[in-house]
């Protein structure tokens, strides 16, 4: 499909909501950080009469809890409506009972999740994969995005694939790191979205609705004589799903030129050490591995997009013959387990391939945790993991990004290691929550992204107290696409909008050599 490309500068939530709204008839919502903007956008568009790709205005229902939103979604789906919802964290956990039913009944839908930490020893509004990993047993397929552009694209691929697979999808991306990152991306047109959705599959979804004219029994109770058999009867659908997702990824590539795989290999063709990762951390890993390989290293990255059904065959197929060590990075913690979810899945896939003769030898596999509650994950930390893989006895079940002086799980890393590109302009702005600094910077980055040929990225750090606490805006812009989902470490420009911060914070800590400092001061130059 040859058409004029249209670039916009938006955050991940907007990128996803743009698709979800246009391919749905019902959006059942209950706002929860950091997924709330998706629900808010759908609500605003519906109130304004914005139409979906079939010329209808979707119905948006705000319920009184996430359990209500999931129940409404389930009911709307049983009536044959194309339905979606948006959630995070504990909100997703409240949806689990309905998710088991939706998957058990082989019902097509997509739940979009801005993945977030769960409340454990304390509540956290920030991003990791604890919520989605707690929902991995529901029977939903799980498709992950690692950037704003990917979140936009995978939203459409998941909505298209679920109609053919009949498996419901959970499309997830990192809360705050992707959901709130503003970045320049290519917006998919309504015509292109239409080209991805098969009308015949929409009609088939309609025909499966509960209808008194076509009676069908659903939602029964089953006894030991048939329940087990019924549970196994869905196996063919799950076996077919990876192929269906790849089919729609290939169709999408034909329409846009952007090609995706269920599992993407990146790095040296003769790699000896591999990193396996899901989500925004993959971009940091790929950028670091590119640098290390240019210095003579032999590293690779396996970037998983489809997590359920787990693409074991594709993962093993991409294994390089010379691989000796693998580090699997999980953005979640399961206390008391034998290893985090992705680690266990990778070990199982490799062990089965080895025992079946599809893998020549079993590489050493170590697993580790990173990035919980949006803890920074930088190139220096990726290098720390790569360095650990080179050791004769690398540490298993490690942590990276913290200093664990209790159980000594943490790896060392060099905080001075920096991969900021020389052609990139980097600016930091210190402000106070609700003083307008973040809003002004969002406008600035959108003006740069949409009115120049430059690529632009904005990320905004504020704590859970929000209004009245310190905010730091991280802005990058330059001539090439920006794949740096981590905070600025050395800035060319630093602005402090609150004079008293110079007494309370190290506002120049991340100023680079020769950086410009702008101070908003109540005092004159003298």
XYZ file of C-alpha atoms in Angstrom:
526
model
C 0.000 0.000 0.000
C 1.766 3.134 -1.194
C 0.610 6.206 0.679
C 2.119 9.328 2.182
C 3.787 8.625 5.518
C 2.431 10.679 8.372
C 4.698 11.214 11.395
C 3.438 12.302 14.807
C 5.132 12.779 18.175
C 3.067 11.031 20.851
C 3.503 8.822 23.905
C 3.005 5.056 24.022
C -0.472 5.255 25.553
C -1.735 7.492 22.726
C -0.059 5.271 20.136
C -1.956 2.222 21.431
C -5.294 3.940 22.084
C -5.333 5.278 18.497
C -5.468 1.676 17.216
C -7.615 0.092 19.933
C -10.364 2.700 19.570
C -10.510 2.384 15.786
C -10.952 -1.397 15.749
C -13.441 -1.626 18.645
C -17.152 -1.117 19.186
C -17.032 -1.253 22.982
C -14.312 0.027 25.345
C -14.946 -0.903 28.986
C -12.690 1.225 31.165
C -11.565 1.888 34.703
C -8.533 4.186 34.981
C -5.383 3.016 36.758
C -1.849 4.463 36.476
C -0.035 4.238 34.070
C -2.714 2.981 31.663
C -5.252 5.753 32.414
C -4.468 7.950 29.352
C -5.566 5.122 27.013
C -8.987 5.000 28.668
C -9.190 8.809 28.843
C -8.414 9.169 25.126
C -11.098 6.622 24.194
C -13.615 8.425 26.423
C -12.816 11.844 24.893
C -12.973 10.539 21.311
C -16.305 8.804 21.932
C -17.760 11.990 23.492
C -16.606 13.951 20.426
C -18.176 11.448 18.042
C -14.907 10.183 16.532
C -15.713 7.082 14.448
C -13.965 3.742 14.189
C -12.887 2.203 10.868
C -16.481 0.984 10.236
C -17.956 4.443 10.628
C -19.425 3.835 14.095
C -18.773 5.714 17.326
C -17.569 3.133 19.893
C -19.434 2.905 23.200
C -17.164 3.676 26.163
C -18.355 2.465 29.576
C -16.522 3.550 32.730
C -17.212 1.051 35.501
C -16.592 1.229 39.269
C -13.641 -1.182 39.327
C -11.421 -3.167 36.994
C -13.474 -6.252 37.855
C -16.505 -4.428 36.463
C -14.587 -3.394 33.346
C -13.562 -7.024 32.710
C -17.113 -8.256 33.326
C -18.485 -5.660 30.919
C -15.906 -6.712 28.317
C -16.873 -10.359 28.773
C -20.569 -9.563 28.389
C -20.052 -7.373 25.334
C -17.931 -10.086 23.712
C -20.681 -12.669 24.309
C -23.043 -10.302 22.491
C -20.682 -10.312 19.499
C -19.206 -6.800 19.936
C -15.537 -6.081 19.164
C -14.366 -5.118 22.630
C -11.195 -3.917 24.352
C -10.047 -2.616 27.727
C -6.942 -1.034 29.243
C -5.349 -1.748 32.624
C -2.257 -2.166 34.805
C -1.008 -3.751 38.038
C -3.636 -4.711 40.642
C -6.287 -3.719 38.083
C -5.165 -6.589 35.848
C -5.306 -8.999 38.799
C -8.957 -8.046 39.378
C -9.661 -9.091 35.788
C -8.194 -12.616 36.084
C -11.446 -14.556 36.726
C -13.073 -13.070 33.609
C -9.875 -13.598 31.607
C -9.943 -17.339 32.344
C -13.547 -17.460 31.092
C -12.857 -15.374 27.965
C -9.891 -17.602 27.040
C -11.727 -20.821 27.942
C -14.559 -19.820 25.614
C -12.083 -19.028 22.799
C -13.246 -15.435 22.450
C -11.340 -12.876 20.348
C -10.366 -9.686 22.194
C -7.320 -7.609 23.158
C -6.553 -6.234 26.628
C -3.877 -3.505 26.494
C -1.653 -3.423 29.582
C 0.842 -0.716 30.573
C 2.835 -3.219 32.635
C 3.398 -2.121 36.230
C 4.759 -3.324 39.562
C 2.443 -5.007 42.065
C 2.015 -3.847 45.640
C 4.187 -6.173 47.772
C 6.223 -4.750 50.664
C 4.933 -1.383 49.390
C 2.826 -0.030 46.576
C 4.548 1.208 43.421
C 2.939 2.999 40.497
C 6.007 2.385 38.308
C 6.730 -0.125 35.567
C 7.895 -3.725 35.427
C 6.392 -7.071 34.366
C 5.019 -8.361 37.687
C 1.388 -7.832 36.661
C 1.497 -9.446 33.210
C 3.550 -12.374 34.495
C 0.855 -12.923 37.132
C -1.667 -13.253 34.296
C 0.370 -15.547 32.074
C -1.604 -18.636 33.112
C -5.019 -17.278 32.068
C -4.830 -18.612 28.511
C -4.409 -15.173 26.916
C -1.757 -14.864 24.226
C 0.856 -12.280 25.276
C 2.475 -9.909 22.775
C 5.035 -7.372 24.012
C 6.203 -4.029 22.591
C 9.542 -2.348 23.246
C 9.009 1.206 21.921
C 6.328 3.765 21.090
C 6.314 2.785 17.396
C 6.182 -0.911 18.262
C 3.340 -0.355 20.725
C 1.354 1.285 17.893
C 2.162 -1.505 15.445
C 1.721 -4.467 17.838
C -1.651 -3.099 18.966
C -2.914 -3.521 15.389
C -1.218 -6.892 14.860
C -2.767 -8.258 18.073
C -6.278 -7.021 17.153
C -5.935 -8.623 13.696
C -4.440 -11.903 14.946
C -6.956 -12.506 17.741
C -9.839 -12.626 15.242
C -8.211 -15.492 13.333
C -6.621 -17.295 16.295
C -9.733 -17.019 18.507
C -7.277 -16.757 21.396
C -7.682 -13.503 23.380
C -4.557 -11.311 23.482
C -2.847 -9.332 26.194
C -0.761 -6.654 24.448
C 1.674 -5.185 26.972
C 4.423 -2.574 27.076
C 6.499 -1.111 29.904
C 4.552 1.234 32.162
C 5.935 4.809 32.168
C 9.064 3.823 30.209
C 7.019 3.189 27.039
C 3.520 4.310 28.055
C 4.661 7.853 28.938
C 7.676 8.249 26.649
C 7.012 10.793 23.892
C 8.679 9.778 20.637
C 8.365 10.435 16.908
C 6.582 7.617 15.075
C 4.753 6.850 11.848
C 0.969 6.945 12.369
C -1.014 4.183 10.678
C -3.863 5.482 8.507
C -7.426 4.211 8.843
C -7.132 2.666 5.362
C -4.083 0.679 6.423
C -5.802 -0.413 9.639
C -8.768 -1.587 7.519
C -6.410 -3.575 5.312
C -5.191 -5.534 8.351
C -8.665 -6.499 9.659
C -10.484 -9.318 7.819
C -14.214 -8.598 7.531
C -14.999 -12.323 7.239
C -13.377 -12.898 10.647
C -15.395 -10.026 12.115
C -18.595 -11.659 10.780
C -17.468 -14.998 12.261
C -16.997 -13.282 15.644
C -20.524 -11.885 15.297
C -21.959 -15.334 14.525
C -20.486 -16.733 17.741
C -22.557 -14.263 19.810
C -25.211 -15.591 22.177
C -28.448 -15.036 20.298
C -31.984 -16.348 21.026
C -32.425 -16.959 17.284
C -29.413 -19.317 17.327
C -29.481 -20.966 20.795
C -26.162 -22.191 22.155
C -25.199 -23.304 25.637
C -22.172 -21.616 27.220
C -20.946 -21.079 30.785
C -22.003 -24.502 32.101
C -20.682 -26.518 35.037
C -18.799 -29.687 34.097
C -18.065 -32.832 36.073
C -15.008 -35.133 36.116
C -16.325 -37.100 33.137
C -15.731 -34.246 30.639
C -13.905 -31.247 32.203
C -10.375 -32.572 31.542
C -11.193 -33.388 27.909
C -12.727 -29.944 27.414
C -9.631 -28.289 28.850
C -7.419 -30.096 26.342
C -9.705 -29.449 23.368
C -8.307 -25.920 22.902
C -4.769 -27.211 22.179
C -5.004 -26.839 18.364
C -5.843 -23.134 18.720
C -2.761 -22.463 20.863
C -0.523 -24.508 18.564
C -1.704 -22.434 15.585
C -1.388 -19.016 17.267
C 2.374 -18.340 16.770
C 2.015 -18.991 13.041
C -1.030 -16.717 12.853
C 0.777 -13.879 14.639
C 3.737 -14.207 12.246
C 1.313 -14.260 9.297
C -0.117 -10.885 10.372
C 3.358 -9.519 11.086
C 4.263 -10.437 7.498
C 1.092 -8.826 6.152
C 1.910 -5.714 8.173
C 5.428 -5.675 6.676
C 3.925 -5.761 3.188
C 1.779 -2.731 4.002
C 4.303 -0.605 5.922
C 7.808 -1.944 5.277
C 8.312 -2.514 9.020
C 9.136 -6.182 9.511
C 8.687 -7.948 12.843
C 9.383 -11.499 14.028
C 8.046 -13.418 17.050
C 11.655 -13.650 18.231
C 14.178 -11.248 16.722
C 17.920 -11.975 16.653
C 20.283 -9.026 16.762
C 24.072 -9.049 16.962
C 27.133 -10.974 15.806
C 26.435 -13.965 13.541
C 29.157 -15.869 15.427
C 27.915 -14.799 18.860
C 29.295 -16.701 21.836
C 27.201 -14.914 24.486
C 23.461 -14.191 24.222
C 21.029 -11.986 26.124
C 17.320 -12.907 26.100
C 14.906 -10.096 26.991
C 11.335 -8.744 26.596
C 10.123 -5.131 26.456
C 11.874 -1.755 26.335
C 15.092 -3.179 27.805
C 15.666 -4.929 24.469
C 16.455 -1.586 22.812
C 19.082 -0.813 25.471
C 20.554 -4.316 25.099
C 20.755 -4.071 21.298
C 22.402 -0.642 21.392
C 25.010 -1.864 23.895
C 25.727 -5.102 22.046
C 26.274 -3.153 18.806
C 28.929 -1.081 20.586
C 30.596 -4.072 22.281
C 30.732 -6.034 19.010
C 32.404 -3.053 17.310
C 35.073 -3.348 20.020
C 35.672 -7.023 19.154
C 32.987 -8.670 21.290
C 30.785 -11.546 20.130
C 27.392 -10.892 21.622
C 23.821 -11.321 20.475
C 20.348 -10.389 21.695
C 17.224 -12.527 21.386
C 14.325 -10.093 21.631
C 11.022 -11.839 22.390
C 7.790 -10.225 21.255
C 5.406 -13.168 21.574
C 5.629 -14.587 25.090
C 2.467 -16.754 25.143
C 2.119 -19.189 23.494
C 5.866 -19.447 24.124
C 7.714 -19.586 20.750
C 10.159 -22.320 21.793
C 10.814 -23.576 18.257
C 11.601 -20.082 16.932
C 13.877 -19.354 19.892
C 15.879 -22.554 19.404
C 16.046 -21.953 15.644
C 17.753 -18.592 16.225
C 20.387 -20.043 18.568
C 23.888 -19.627 17.171
C 25.980 -22.834 17.094
C 28.883 -21.222 18.919
C 26.813 -19.884 21.836
C 28.420 -20.823 25.141
C 26.583 -18.583 27.591
C 23.075 -17.138 27.821
C 21.772 -14.516 30.265
C 17.971 -14.343 30.520
C 16.734 -11.009 31.882
C 13.370 -10.875 33.671
C 11.679 -7.636 34.740
C 9.808 -9.384 37.550
C 10.373 -11.282 40.776
C 8.716 -14.490 41.962
C 9.869 -15.111 45.550
C 10.756 -18.727 46.259
C 10.706 -19.886 42.628
C 13.423 -21.878 40.870
C 13.922 -18.970 38.498
C 11.849 -16.162 37.029
C 9.278 -16.970 34.289
C 11.264 -16.122 31.151
C 14.364 -17.875 32.545
C 12.377 -21.054 33.237
C 10.780 -20.987 29.779
C 14.139 -20.544 28.033
C 15.812 -23.313 30.067
C 12.903 -25.659 29.315
C 12.964 -24.857 25.583
C 16.729 -25.456 25.359
C 16.650 -28.645 27.459
C 13.855 -30.137 25.335
C 15.654 -29.218 22.101
C 18.899 -30.750 23.427
C 17.272 -34.024 24.527
C 15.456 -34.262 21.164
C 18.696 -33.708 19.234
C 17.711 -30.315 17.765
C 20.488 -28.576 19.713
C 24.093 -29.764 19.488
C 25.008 -28.816 23.044
C 23.426 -27.234 26.068
C 24.863 -23.759 26.723
C 25.260 -22.413 30.237
C 22.142 -20.372 31.119
C 21.965 -17.808 33.906
C 18.979 -15.685 34.851
C 18.666 -12.296 36.490
C 16.282 -9.536 37.480
C 16.451 -5.907 36.375
C 14.334 -2.787 36.248
C 11.724 -3.505 38.940
C 9.490 -0.482 39.598
C 11.101 1.422 36.693
C 14.587 1.107 38.214
C 16.990 2.372 35.554
C 18.395 -0.148 33.059
C 21.300 1.480 31.231
C 23.948 0.390 28.710
C 26.443 0.188 31.576
C 24.219 -2.434 33.245
C 23.902 -4.417 30.009
C 27.699 -4.377 29.781
C 27.835 -5.590 33.405
C 25.717 -8.618 32.456
C 27.852 -9.260 29.348
C 31.029 -9.105 31.458
C 29.505 -11.591 33.917
C 28.826 -14.065 31.083
C 32.541 -14.117 30.258
C 33.467 -15.395 33.728
C 34.281 -19.047 34.300
C 31.518 -19.296 36.936
C 28.980 -16.557 36.226
C 26.487 -15.772 38.991
C 23.001 -17.231 38.498
C 19.777 -15.611 39.807
C 21.545 -12.245 39.855
C 20.223 -8.694 40.127
C 21.524 -5.733 38.126
C 20.872 -2.067 38.864
C 20.873 -2.300 42.665
C 23.489 -3.013 45.343
C 22.234 -6.061 47.246
C 24.240 -6.142 50.490
C 21.794 -8.638 52.071
C 21.987 -11.736 49.859
C 24.770 -10.516 47.507
C 22.845 -11.198 44.301
C 23.924 -8.000 42.539
C 26.430 -7.647 39.710
C 28.954 -4.817 39.441
C 28.645 -2.275 36.643
C 30.569 0.823 35.613
C 28.292 3.892 35.922
C 30.733 5.931 33.785
C 30.149 3.718 30.725
C 28.003 5.863 28.433
C 26.685 5.368 24.888
C 25.123 8.784 24.250
C 25.508 9.611 20.549
C 27.622 12.701 19.705
C 25.097 13.976 17.122
C 22.252 13.926 19.660
C 21.191 17.019 21.612
C 20.375 16.163 25.236
C 18.597 18.518 27.639
C 17.481 18.248 31.283
C 14.835 20.468 32.884
C 14.263 20.536 36.647
C 10.812 21.704 37.733
C 8.132 21.370 40.367
C 5.089 19.145 39.844
C 2.243 21.305 38.398
C 4.493 24.307 37.611
C 4.096 23.778 33.854
C 7.631 22.498 33.173
C 6.534 19.040 32.008
C 3.689 20.419 29.875
C 5.980 22.977 28.231
C 8.581 20.304 27.477
C 5.972 17.992 25.985
C 4.962 20.836 23.680
C 8.606 21.552 22.816
C 9.390 17.951 21.927
C 6.224 17.683 19.795
C 7.085 20.924 17.965
C 10.586 19.606 17.216
C 9.289 16.173 16.199
C 6.454 17.354 13.974
C 7.834 20.563 12.460
C 11.417 19.537 11.661
C 13.132 16.511 10.116
C 14.665 15.703 13.495
C 13.661 12.728 15.643
C 12.671 13.650 19.178
C 12.155 11.876 22.491
C 10.800 13.147 25.789
C 10.648 11.324 29.113
C 9.429 12.832 32.354
C 10.457 11.710 35.826
C 8.120 12.435 38.699
C 7.501 10.514 41.888
C 4.205 9.114 43.155
C 3.438 12.325 45.090
C 3.078 14.074 41.691
C 1.978 17.715 42.300
C 4.441 19.676 44.406
C 7.395 17.300 44.111
C 10.435 17.622 41.839
C 10.087 16.720 38.158
C 12.941 16.137 35.716
C 12.278 16.298 31.974
C 14.709 14.356 29.752
C 14.686 15.564 26.116
C 16.705 14.156 23.243
C 16.563 15.176 19.593
C 18.748 14.539 16.564
C 18.866 13.367 12.930
C 18.416 9.624 13.603
C 15.711 7.496 15.295
C 16.202 7.477 19.072
C 16.377 4.064 20.729
C 17.468 5.019 24.227
C 14.834 3.986 26.799
C 16.876 5.243 29.748
C 17.553 8.563 31.425
C 20.085 11.091 30.120
C 23.437 10.620 31.819
C 25.360 13.525 30.241
C 23.390 16.580 29.103
C 24.374 19.443 26.771
C 21.818 21.739 28.376
C 20.510 21.875 31.952
C 17.687 24.187 33.067
C 16.560 24.685 36.656
C 13.107 26.297 36.922
C 13.021 26.470 40.739
C 15.816 28.539 42.301
C 15.801 26.712 45.652
C 16.724 23.424 43.907
C 20.349 24.615 43.663
C 20.542 24.275 47.464
C 18.715 20.918 47.641
C 19.671 18.916 44.535
C 22.766 18.223 42.436
C 21.258 19.876 39.382
C 24.614 19.844 37.544
C 25.383 16.190 38.329
C 24.534 15.112 34.760
C 25.904 18.193 32.960
C 28.404 17.242 30.274
C 31.645 19.033 29.436
C 30.831 22.531 28.146
C 27.115 22.226 28.909
C 24.890 25.311 29.134
C 23.133 25.973 32.468
C 19.951 28.061 32.625
C 18.768 29.143 36.079
C 15.377 30.743 36.688
C 16.338 33.210 39.424
C 14.474 35.850 41.477
C 17.781 37.807 41.653
C 19.309 40.084 39.008
C 22.564 39.215 37.172
C 24.622 41.134 39.752
